[in-house]
């Protein structure tokens, strides 16, 4: 789901932003941006100069006015960027209503309480038409849920116990059936609460790159400040009088006010662009890190493939009746809540008319699937003269070890079937009754359309893609070849994912990963960019530094593009700002000194009317260029999947050369206008 960004000229955004621009004149806020703080101090001193200067008060008043405009325009850019987040936060607050919850007591009684009285680990019952009172995980039942208040997507989604789609968010509505939820947060700590505080943007922390750039801009400001201080005695020596207001205007023109005024807006807008795509970034650092990613780890199921693998065929072992294999596979899948497990039960019912089993009796003990054992099944104790049975289904290698441990033999024919299914890109599950191998269940998955082209784009950007899967190496190799990934990790356990991420990071690479399960939490926490699915477990969402509200695994590719766009935008406007300052230096200094030093007249290539018109034209241009660049700062420089060197060359040509040429043209036009209007 993608939301359209509000227009810069949207009254709901621009109106409050104008007010906020004045509020941000507070020196305690301005001091966080040294470049604009110096400009603010200059505007104050120049304003005082209007009343203390012996002459040229009209000229000084114009300088003061445009200095104030420079500060206000920079504040306006930041306020507009923040305003977009505040607009969405306001909409989210509108979705919060006083909710009554049905809390299930330890005795089994259901008591109605306020949602604010719920605590972590409480169990609540939610029926059709009711709002889910708090964040949590479905522990019983399945229902369709309207999550449009959170994701903006009108189509309802399925939330059910078991699997990776058990998480629900407070404030969403149950449209069908009845579910029981275990609350995962205390009041005020819910996902909606955190989302509101994050999207407002006012509390956004500066990233390390922003801090470093701020230090650089501060150093440049200090250098130009020293230059302007030395110009005062030089002016007395050369008979060219540089008044304090003129020196302040000269300082503001020469320090990097363009990028200084837009720096905060660029960062906030980067987070906002993610939010427009329903991705919530927990910090600006996460967005920046996405732009520097070298290695992208993706789960196979649901990311590279459509997911929800379906059982399509039973392959019995030699001497085993197909019905017996189907019966055992269905028994082992009755408690399996995954789509794969359900499809096995359905296929056995369709092929062999196996139905009507009682799963509530004490004679069945279900063994759940774990990432460590990589198998699941059911145990029957000895009863009524019948021997005990232990049915298991799982990955071929895990089942081989299981059968060998029990003293059985893994048939060569079954190994051949496993290899054949794997080479075809399918997933083989081996079924065994005790130490006897019954055969193979063929699960089929489909690679998503267009995913190979997306990976080709990432390759052009210098990003290596690695597919992570629990499948065996043959299956993984077949899917990897079809999808076009650069590498794969097969039979991956949680510790394998974590080890791979650490290995890549030790090699100096930035790693991004996407996940939704509790077993993904360690890897998500270790990755430089960890994107958790909104439908995933609470542990995954707390471990990652981004949450995808749409739970679309391929969104990670867009996240990387947005991160790179943020870095490119900042780099481009920094290049433009510094080039801009150099151009202004060569444009106005010769015009200011030509009367004293006629020999430098050839350097006054623009033929500016007078020193005063040169300074005023430059200060006006300096203020207006910030306004002109606000849309670019908010929208971002267009991203193209090309190499870093090509991006650098493009930026130097477009924003470096453009930053030199545009001030010459702009200052000359303004000089002609103010001269014709007799403003100087």
XYZ file of C-alpha atoms in Angstrom, residues 64-670:
607
model
C 17.591 42.496 7.791
C 14.293 41.546 6.188
C 15.887 39.005 3.838
C 18.077 37.600 6.601
C 14.924 36.921 8.626
C 13.347 35.383 5.520
C 16.381 33.113 5.147
C 15.900 31.751 8.672
C 12.120 31.471 8.296
C 12.367 29.674 4.950
C 14.730 27.111 6.494
C 12.368 26.642 9.439
C 9.454 26.360 7.024
C 11.194 23.539 5.139
C 11.649 21.584 8.367
C 8.096 22.344 9.517
C 6.595 21.122 6.232
C 8.530 17.870 6.507
C 7.362 17.426 10.100
C 3.826 18.454 9.148
C 3.384 15.455 6.893
C 4.130 13.132 9.779
C 1.912 15.109 12.131
C -0.978 14.838 9.669
C -0.713 11.061 9.692
C -0.314 11.033 13.483
C -3.520 13.029 13.774
C -5.310 10.513 11.551
C -3.982 7.675 13.711
C -5.174 9.381 16.879
C -8.595 9.607 15.274
C -8.696 5.826 15.054
C -8.292 5.475 18.808
C -11.567 5.105 20.593
C -12.477 3.970 24.090
C -12.646 0.198 23.796
C -14.261 -2.344 26.078
C -12.363 -5.622 26.308
C -13.579 -9.079 27.287
C -10.833 -10.382 29.536
C -10.692 -14.112 30.185
C -9.965 -14.771 33.859
C -7.956 -17.721 35.190
C -11.230 -19.326 36.237
C -12.474 -19.215 32.651
C -14.994 -16.454 33.329
C -15.187 -13.568 30.837
C -15.206 -10.104 32.430
C -15.741 -6.782 30.608
C -13.035 -4.219 31.413
C -11.669 -1.055 29.841
C -8.890 -1.608 27.313
C -6.712 0.669 29.476
C -6.921 -1.900 32.278
C -5.384 -4.661 30.182
C -1.858 -5.782 30.983
C 0.728 -7.856 29.182
C -0.144 -11.592 29.033
C -3.868 -10.984 29.674
C -6.155 -13.143 27.517
C -9.033 -11.370 25.740
C -11.929 -12.626 23.670
C -12.863 -10.624 20.563
C -15.991 -11.345 18.565
C -17.218 -10.340 15.123
C -17.686 -6.582 14.717
C -15.590 -5.678 17.762
C -12.372 -3.670 17.941
C -9.249 -5.480 19.051
C -8.466 -3.730 22.365
C -4.667 -4.101 22.420
C -1.664 -5.450 20.551
C -1.238 -9.194 20.897
C -1.039 -12.624 19.303
C -3.956 -14.869 18.351
C -3.733 -18.033 20.454
C -7.042 -19.586 19.473
C -9.236 -19.364 16.379
C -9.018 -17.506 13.085
C -10.770 -14.397 11.799
C -10.741 -11.794 9.051
C -9.563 -8.435 10.355
C -9.948 -4.912 8.959
C -6.531 -3.247 9.350
C -7.257 -0.228 7.159
C -6.828 2.132 10.124
C -3.182 1.072 10.325
C -2.170 0.065 6.800
C -4.606 2.064 4.659
C -5.459 -1.153 2.808
C -9.221 -1.742 2.621
C -9.027 -5.469 1.903
C -9.429 -7.552 5.101
C -6.682 -9.976 6.123
C -6.654 -13.337 7.864
C -5.277 -13.528 11.387
C -5.027 -16.965 12.985
C -3.282 -18.929 15.690
C -0.039 -20.639 14.749
C 2.258 -19.706 11.900
C 3.524 -16.195 11.148
C 0.182 -14.383 10.816
C -0.893 -14.413 14.424
C -0.046 -10.825 15.409
C -2.885 -8.305 15.708
C -2.822 -4.572 16.394
C -5.015 -2.670 18.814
C -7.640 -0.521 17.105
C -8.263 -2.890 14.196
C -11.663 -4.569 13.792
C -12.664 -8.234 13.619
C -14.994 -8.781 10.655
C -15.759 -12.470 11.103
C -15.571 -15.299 13.600
C -14.141 -15.159 17.106
C -10.549 -15.172 18.358
C -8.687 -15.255 21.637
C -5.688 -12.972 21.951
C -2.799 -12.859 24.382
C -1.978 -9.183 25.034
C 1.677 -8.392 24.332
C 1.984 -4.804 25.624
C 0.985 -2.646 28.560
C -1.132 0.536 28.115
C 0.763 3.292 26.310
C 3.312 0.854 24.907
C 1.266 -0.433 21.991
C 2.306 -0.301 18.378
C -0.150 2.516 17.621
C 1.239 4.592 20.499
C 4.813 4.130 19.303
C 3.815 4.810 15.718
C 2.156 8.126 16.624
C 5.208 9.363 18.521
C 7.586 8.296 15.755
C 5.743 9.683 12.735
C 5.349 13.129 14.300
C 9.055 13.612 13.652
C 9.565 16.294 16.290
C 11.644 13.968 18.464
C 13.713 12.607 15.600
C 17.348 12.170 16.601
C 20.120 13.259 14.255
C 21.925 10.405 12.568
C 25.732 10.031 12.721
C 26.021 11.196 9.092
C 23.932 14.276 9.845
C 26.055 15.041 12.898
C 29.244 14.688 10.845
C 27.874 16.938 8.097
C 26.722 19.472 10.704
C 30.261 19.565 12.121
C 31.654 20.130 8.611
C 29.172 22.932 7.936
C 29.996 24.478 11.307
C 33.700 24.431 10.422
C 33.012 26.127 7.087
C 30.870 28.697 8.891
C 33.677 29.406 11.340
C 36.184 29.829 8.506
C 33.978 32.339 6.682
C 33.271 34.089 9.970
C 37.011 34.602 10.452
C 37.311 35.828 6.857
C 34.595 38.408 7.413
C 36.204 39.546 10.690
C 39.493 40.155 8.848
C 37.684 42.107 6.134
C 36.764 44.863 8.595
C 40.303 46.154 9.177
C 41.123 45.428 5.539
C 38.239 47.666 4.563
C 39.643 50.503 6.655
C 43.059 50.042 5.090
C 41.739 49.965 1.556
C 39.297 52.846 1.990
C 36.447 50.437 1.198
C 34.118 50.636 4.193
C 32.484 47.327 5.120
C 29.732 48.051 7.613
C 28.679 45.407 10.103
C 25.352 44.696 8.280
C 27.249 44.239 5.007
C 29.741 41.892 6.647
C 26.856 39.886 8.157
C 25.132 39.651 4.789
C 28.416 38.626 3.187
C 28.908 35.956 5.860
C 25.403 34.531 5.372
C 25.885 34.457 1.610
C 29.162 32.585 1.863
C 28.369 30.017 4.567
C 26.486 26.858 3.442
C 23.011 28.104 4.355
C 21.330 26.161 1.535
C 22.173 22.699 2.837
C 22.141 23.982 6.431
C 18.547 25.104 6.000
C 17.415 21.913 4.265
C 19.424 19.268 6.132
C 16.804 18.458 8.753
C 13.987 18.478 6.190
C 15.868 15.971 4.007
C 16.167 13.511 6.906
C 12.562 13.865 8.031
C 11.316 13.574 4.441
C 13.282 10.329 4.012
C 11.421 8.772 6.938
C 8.176 10.186 5.551
C 8.751 8.562 2.155
C 9.065 5.241 3.939
C 5.853 5.970 5.827
C 4.082 6.673 2.553
C 4.913 3.089 1.629
C 3.626 1.884 5.005
C 7.060 1.241 6.466
C 7.694 2.608 9.938
C 11.357 3.417 10.595
C 12.282 3.404 14.259
C 15.155 5.820 13.624
C 16.710 7.970 10.947
C 19.859 5.889 11.291
C 17.953 2.861 9.960
C 16.940 4.796 6.827
C 20.533 5.891 6.227
C 21.829 2.381 6.811
C 19.413 1.122 4.149
C 21.138 3.383 1.663
C 24.524 1.807 2.415
C 23.408 -1.845 2.284
C 25.790 -4.205 0.467
C 24.148 -7.554 1.243
C 20.440 -8.338 1.235
C 19.187 -11.466 3.024
C 15.726 -12.673 2.040
C 13.686 -15.624 3.222
C 12.619 -17.808 0.325
C 9.009 -18.456 1.315
C 6.751 -15.433 0.898
C 9.589 -13.217 -0.297
C 11.106 -14.838 -3.344
C 8.269 -17.322 -3.773
C 4.552 -16.830 -3.340
C 4.643 -18.825 -0.108
C 1.892 -21.107 1.137
C 3.446 -24.173 -0.441
C 0.818 -26.709 -1.380
C 1.009 -30.508 -1.262
C 0.514 -31.733 -4.828
C 1.500 -35.411 -4.792
C 2.255 -38.431 -2.581
C 5.204 -40.651 -3.589
C 5.001 -43.927 -1.598
C 8.136 -45.930 -0.823
C 8.475 -49.363 -2.461
C 5.942 -51.784 -0.983
C 3.893 -49.034 0.706
C 0.286 -48.446 -0.342
C -0.469 -44.841 -1.313
C -3.432 -44.849 1.103
C -1.147 -45.731 4.023
C 1.235 -42.899 3.157
C -1.684 -40.480 2.840
C -3.162 -41.652 6.147
C 0.120 -41.216 8.043
C 0.857 -37.842 6.399
C -2.595 -36.570 7.345
C -2.274 -37.787 10.949
C 1.094 -36.029 11.264
C -0.459 -32.805 9.878
C -3.673 -32.566 11.900
C -2.119 -30.226 14.452
C 0.037 -28.426 11.885
C -1.442 -24.923 11.534
C 0.863 -23.930 8.676
C -0.563 -23.671 5.133
C 1.676 -26.587 4.121
C 0.335 -28.798 6.885
C -3.242 -27.953 6.044
C -2.677 -28.653 2.359
C -1.357 -32.146 3.202
C -4.487 -32.911 5.219
C -6.702 -31.614 2.394
C -4.865 -33.593 -0.304
C -5.178 -36.840 1.692
C -8.879 -36.174 2.163
C -9.382 -35.534 -1.547
C -7.363 -38.523 -2.806
C -8.252 -41.144 -0.213
C -11.454 -39.796 1.370
C -9.780 -39.601 4.781
C -11.922 -37.436 7.053
C -13.771 -37.303 10.344
C -10.797 -37.875 12.667
C -11.091 -37.159 16.395
C -8.127 -35.035 17.462
C -9.431 -34.264 20.945
C -8.980 -37.710 22.469
C -6.215 -38.526 24.952
C -4.752 -41.142 22.606
C -2.992 -38.555 20.410
C 0.053 -36.569 21.457
C 1.056 -34.050 18.798
C 4.707 -33.110 18.337
C 5.071 -29.540 16.971
C 7.599 -28.511 14.351
C 10.720 -26.711 15.583
C 13.587 -25.111 13.694
C 15.986 -27.444 15.526
C 14.300 -30.816 14.843
C 12.838 -29.755 11.466
C 10.058 -32.328 11.824
C 6.619 -32.697 13.385
C 4.185 -35.525 13.938
C 1.981 -37.430 16.364
C 2.509 -40.177 18.971
C -0.017 -42.902 19.859
C 0.546 -44.730 23.149
C 0.026 -48.481 23.329
C -3.670 -49.096 23.882
C -6.261 -51.897 23.554
C -3.614 -54.370 22.427
C -2.281 -51.992 19.779
C 1.448 -51.144 19.905
C 2.638 -47.568 20.334
C 3.132 -45.580 17.125
C 5.305 -42.587 16.376
C 4.564 -40.871 13.061
C 6.867 -38.117 11.847
C 7.113 -35.950 8.748
C 9.885 -33.492 7.992
C 12.936 -32.504 5.952
C 14.694 -35.437 4.286
C 18.014 -35.120 6.122
C 16.344 -34.700 9.514
C 14.153 -37.734 8.826
C 17.189 -39.777 7.733
C 18.866 -39.062 11.068
C 15.613 -39.860 12.910
C 15.160 -43.218 11.160
C 18.828 -44.156 11.609
C 18.579 -43.388 15.321
C 15.644 -45.799 15.599
C 17.598 -48.523 13.796
C 15.789 -48.282 10.467
C 17.072 -47.848 6.922
C 16.406 -44.987 4.550
C 15.418 -46.581 1.190
C 17.543 -45.694 -1.826
C 14.366 -45.260 -3.895
C 13.097 -42.627 -1.476
C 16.429 -40.801 -1.751
C 15.950 -40.737 -5.525
C 12.436 -39.295 -5.151
C 13.724 -36.646 -2.730
C 16.433 -35.613 -5.179
C 13.959 -35.509 -8.065
C 11.489 -33.308 -6.186
C 14.309 -31.023 -5.076
C 15.752 -30.649 -8.578
C 12.317 -29.643 -9.832
C 12.282 -26.781 -7.328
C 9.778 -28.482 -5.049
C 10.129 -29.308 -1.387
C 10.137 -32.975 -0.342
C 8.788 -33.999 3.062
C 9.555 -37.548 4.150
C 6.966 -39.429 6.229
C 7.890 -42.294 8.569
C 5.922 -44.564 10.893
C 8.423 -45.431 13.590
C 11.585 -46.529 11.816
C 9.751 -47.412 8.585
C 9.938 -44.810 5.812
C 6.532 -44.571 4.090
C 7.320 -42.134 1.302
C 7.538 -38.507 0.231
C 5.069 -35.619 0.108
C 5.750 -33.179 -2.767
C 5.252 -29.521 -1.779
C 5.303 -27.012 -4.598
C 6.143 -23.307 -4.469
C 6.140 -20.649 -7.191
C 8.714 -17.887 -7.738
C 7.093 -14.446 -7.821
C 6.760 -12.784 -11.186
C 9.248 -9.995 -11.856
C 11.433 -10.855 -8.867
C 14.368 -11.819 -11.099
C 14.334 -8.375 -12.716
C 14.293 -6.725 -9.268
C 17.369 -8.695 -8.245
C 19.084 -7.651 -11.482
C 18.459 -4.013 -10.513
C 19.975 -4.604 -7.091
C 23.016 -6.182 -8.734
C 23.503 -2.992 -10.761
C 23.430 -1.082 -7.476
C 26.244 -3.279 -6.147
C 24.025 -5.224 -3.737
C 24.481 -8.976 -3.366
C 21.307 -10.965 -2.707
C 21.305 -14.084 -0.528
C 18.276 -16.372 -0.256
C 17.757 -18.022 3.132
C 15.680 -21.176 3.361
C 15.179 -24.222 5.515
C 14.971 -26.377 2.378
C 17.723 -28.795 1.416
C 20.545 -27.675 -0.868
C 19.082 -29.149 -4.065
C 15.726 -27.421 -3.600
C 17.441 -24.191 -2.604
C 19.732 -24.308 -5.653
C 16.790 -24.812 -8.021
C 14.807 -21.883 -6.568
C 17.922 -19.675 -6.398
C 18.681 -20.284 -10.067
C 15.091 -19.538 -11.092
C 14.896 -16.374 -8.982
C 18.331 -15.078 -10.004
C 19.788 -14.523 -6.525
C 23.564 -14.335 -6.108
C 23.860 -16.882 -3.314
C 21.779 -18.994 -0.944
C 21.903 -20.506 2.526
C 20.090 -23.841 2.717
C 18.860 -25.766 5.763
C 19.185 -22.531 7.721
C 18.591 -22.495 11.448
C 18.302 -19.276 13.521
C 21.946 -19.545 14.587
C 22.978 -20.025 10.937
C 21.287 -16.759 9.933
C 22.982 -14.935 12.801
C 26.380 -16.390 11.921
C 25.994 -15.394 8.256
C 25.131 -11.799 9.175
C 28.107 -11.528 11.517
C 30.421 -12.971 8.895
C 29.291 -10.400 6.316
C 29.609 -7.544 8.816
C 33.115 -8.646 9.817
C 33.982 -8.256 6.129
C 32.951 -4.595 6.324
C 29.579 -5.019 4.620
C 26.219 -3.548 5.624
C 23.515 -6.206 5.897
C 19.737 -5.935 5.560
C 17.314 -8.687 6.503
C 13.586 -9.188 6.648
C 11.765 -11.551 8.998
C 8.577 -12.179 10.932
C 9.113 -15.014 13.383
C 10.503 -15.218 16.890
C 13.340 -17.319 15.496
C 14.225 -14.360 13.213
C 14.587 -11.951 16.158
C 18.331 -12.502 16.832
C 19.202 -11.996 13.157
C 16.934 -8.932 12.866
C 18.628 -7.385 15.888
C 22.108 -8.109 14.480
C 21.393 -6.814 10.944
C 22.151 -3.175 10.141
C 18.658 -2.928 8.665
C 16.159 -5.333 10.217
C 12.653 -5.150 8.755
C 9.942 -6.964 10.721
C 6.542 -7.838 9.306
C 3.585 -6.221 11.073
C 1.895 -9.637 11.057
C 4.942 -11.200 12.671
C 5.557 -11.893 16.310
C 6.100 -9.181 18.905
C 9.674 -10.386 19.389
C 10.435 -9.806 15.695
C 8.935 -6.309 15.727
C 10.913 -5.314 18.805
C 14.166 -6.722 17.384
C 14.006 -4.936 14.023
C 14.535 -1.228 13.384
C 11.741 -1.034 10.784
C 8.226 -2.463 10.600
C 6.416 -3.087 7.307
C 2.736 -2.442 7.982
C 1.712 -4.231 4.773
C 3.802 -7.306 5.676
C 5.078 -7.447 2.105
C 8.532 -9.071 2.175
C 9.599 -7.629 -1.190
C 9.212 -4.142 0.343
C 12.825 -4.452 1.487
C 13.930 -3.652 -2.049
C 11.964 -0.370 -1.949
C 13.383 0.410 1.495
C 16.924 0.154 0.123
C 16.016 2.401 -2.808
C 14.550 5.020 -0.439
C 17.647 4.841 1.767
C 19.902 5.398 -1.230
C 17.655 8.220 -2.404
C 18.055 9.905 0.997
C 21.845 9.735 0.821
C 21.887 10.861 -2.818
C 19.589 13.794 -2.034
C 21.751 14.947 0.855
C 24.918 14.562 -1.198
C 23.442 16.348 -4.204
C 22.190 19.341 -2.226
C 25.453 19.537 -0.281
C 27.326 19.648 -3.580
C 24.939 22.305 -4.874
C 25.227 24.360 -1.674
C 29.037 24.441 -1.635
C 29.213 25.185 -5.372
C 26.588 27.842 -4.792
C 28.738 29.519 -2.134
C 31.829 29.469 -4.340
C 29.857 31.088 -7.165
C 28.460 33.792 -4.899
C 31.972 34.517 -3.671
C 33.233 35.197 -7.203
C 30.039 37.057 -8.096
C 29.862 39.650 -5.337
C 33.405 40.164 -3.972
C 34.733 41.741 -7.221
C 31.693 44.024 -7.377
C 32.323 45.162 -3.793
C 36.026 45.901 -4.325
C 36.113 47.185 -7.899
C 35.769 50.832 -6.851
C 38.866 50.566 -4.651
C 40.828 48.278 -6.944
C 39.956 49.178 -10.579
C 42.442 46.571 -11.776
C 40.042 43.778 -10.778
C 37.263 45.168 -12.990
C 37.600 42.242 -15.466
C 36.633 39.918 -12.579
C 33.288 41.695 -12.248
C 32.042 39.622 -15.159
C 28.402 40.082 -14.166
C 28.593 43.858 -14.266
C 26.585 44.303 -11.066
C 25.305 47.841 -10.531
C 26.997 48.675 -7.234
C 28.450 47.062 -4.090
C 25.125 47.523 -2.291
C 23.108 45.991 -5.126
C 25.572 43.076 -5.272
C 25.178 42.320 -1.544
C 21.393 42.743 -1.549
C 20.988 40.647 -4.717
C 23.095 37.875 -3.202
C 21.190 37.838 0.094
C 17.841 37.760 -1.756
C 19.023 34.920 -3.970
C 20.351 33.099 -0.896
C 16.900 33.153 0.715
C 14.890 32.311 -2.399
C 17.048 29.335 -3.389
C 16.081 27.623 -0.121
C 12.408 27.968 -1.029
C 13.076 26.762 -4.557
C 14.797 23.622 -3.273
C 12.209 22.660 -0.625
C 10.185 20.475 -3.059
C 13.365 18.662 -4.119
C 14.421 18.132 -0.496
C 11.004 16.658 0.364
C 10.570 14.617 -2.810
C 14.187 13.504 -3.015
C 16.540 13.324 -5.963
C 15.326 10.709 -8.425
C 17.030 7.391 -7.800
C 18.413 5.264 -10.619
C 19.944 1.796 -10.138
C 23.419 2.739 -11.375
C 26.835 2.388 -9.785
C 28.224 4.730 -7.128
C 30.791 6.230 -9.547
C 28.096 7.008 -12.111
C 25.969 8.655 -9.409
C 28.946 10.768 -8.292
C 29.686 11.890 -11.846
C 26.023 12.766 -12.429
C 25.804 14.772 -9.218
C 29.000 16.691 -9.905
C 27.790 17.542 -13.396
C 24.209 18.418 -12.501
C 24.454 19.862 -8.996
C 28.096 20.940 -9.008
C 28.087 22.767 -12.339
C 24.472 23.848 -11.793
C 25.394 25.189 -8.353
C 28.018 27.396 -9.997
C 25.955 28.669 -12.931
C 22.568 29.276 -11.296
C 23.795 31.908 -8.757
C 25.409 33.962 -11.534
C 22.160 34.069 -13.486
C 19.933 34.504 -10.424
C 21.969 37.284 -8.824
C 22.196 39.179 -12.118
C 18.419 39.036 -12.662
C 17.756 40.207 -9.104
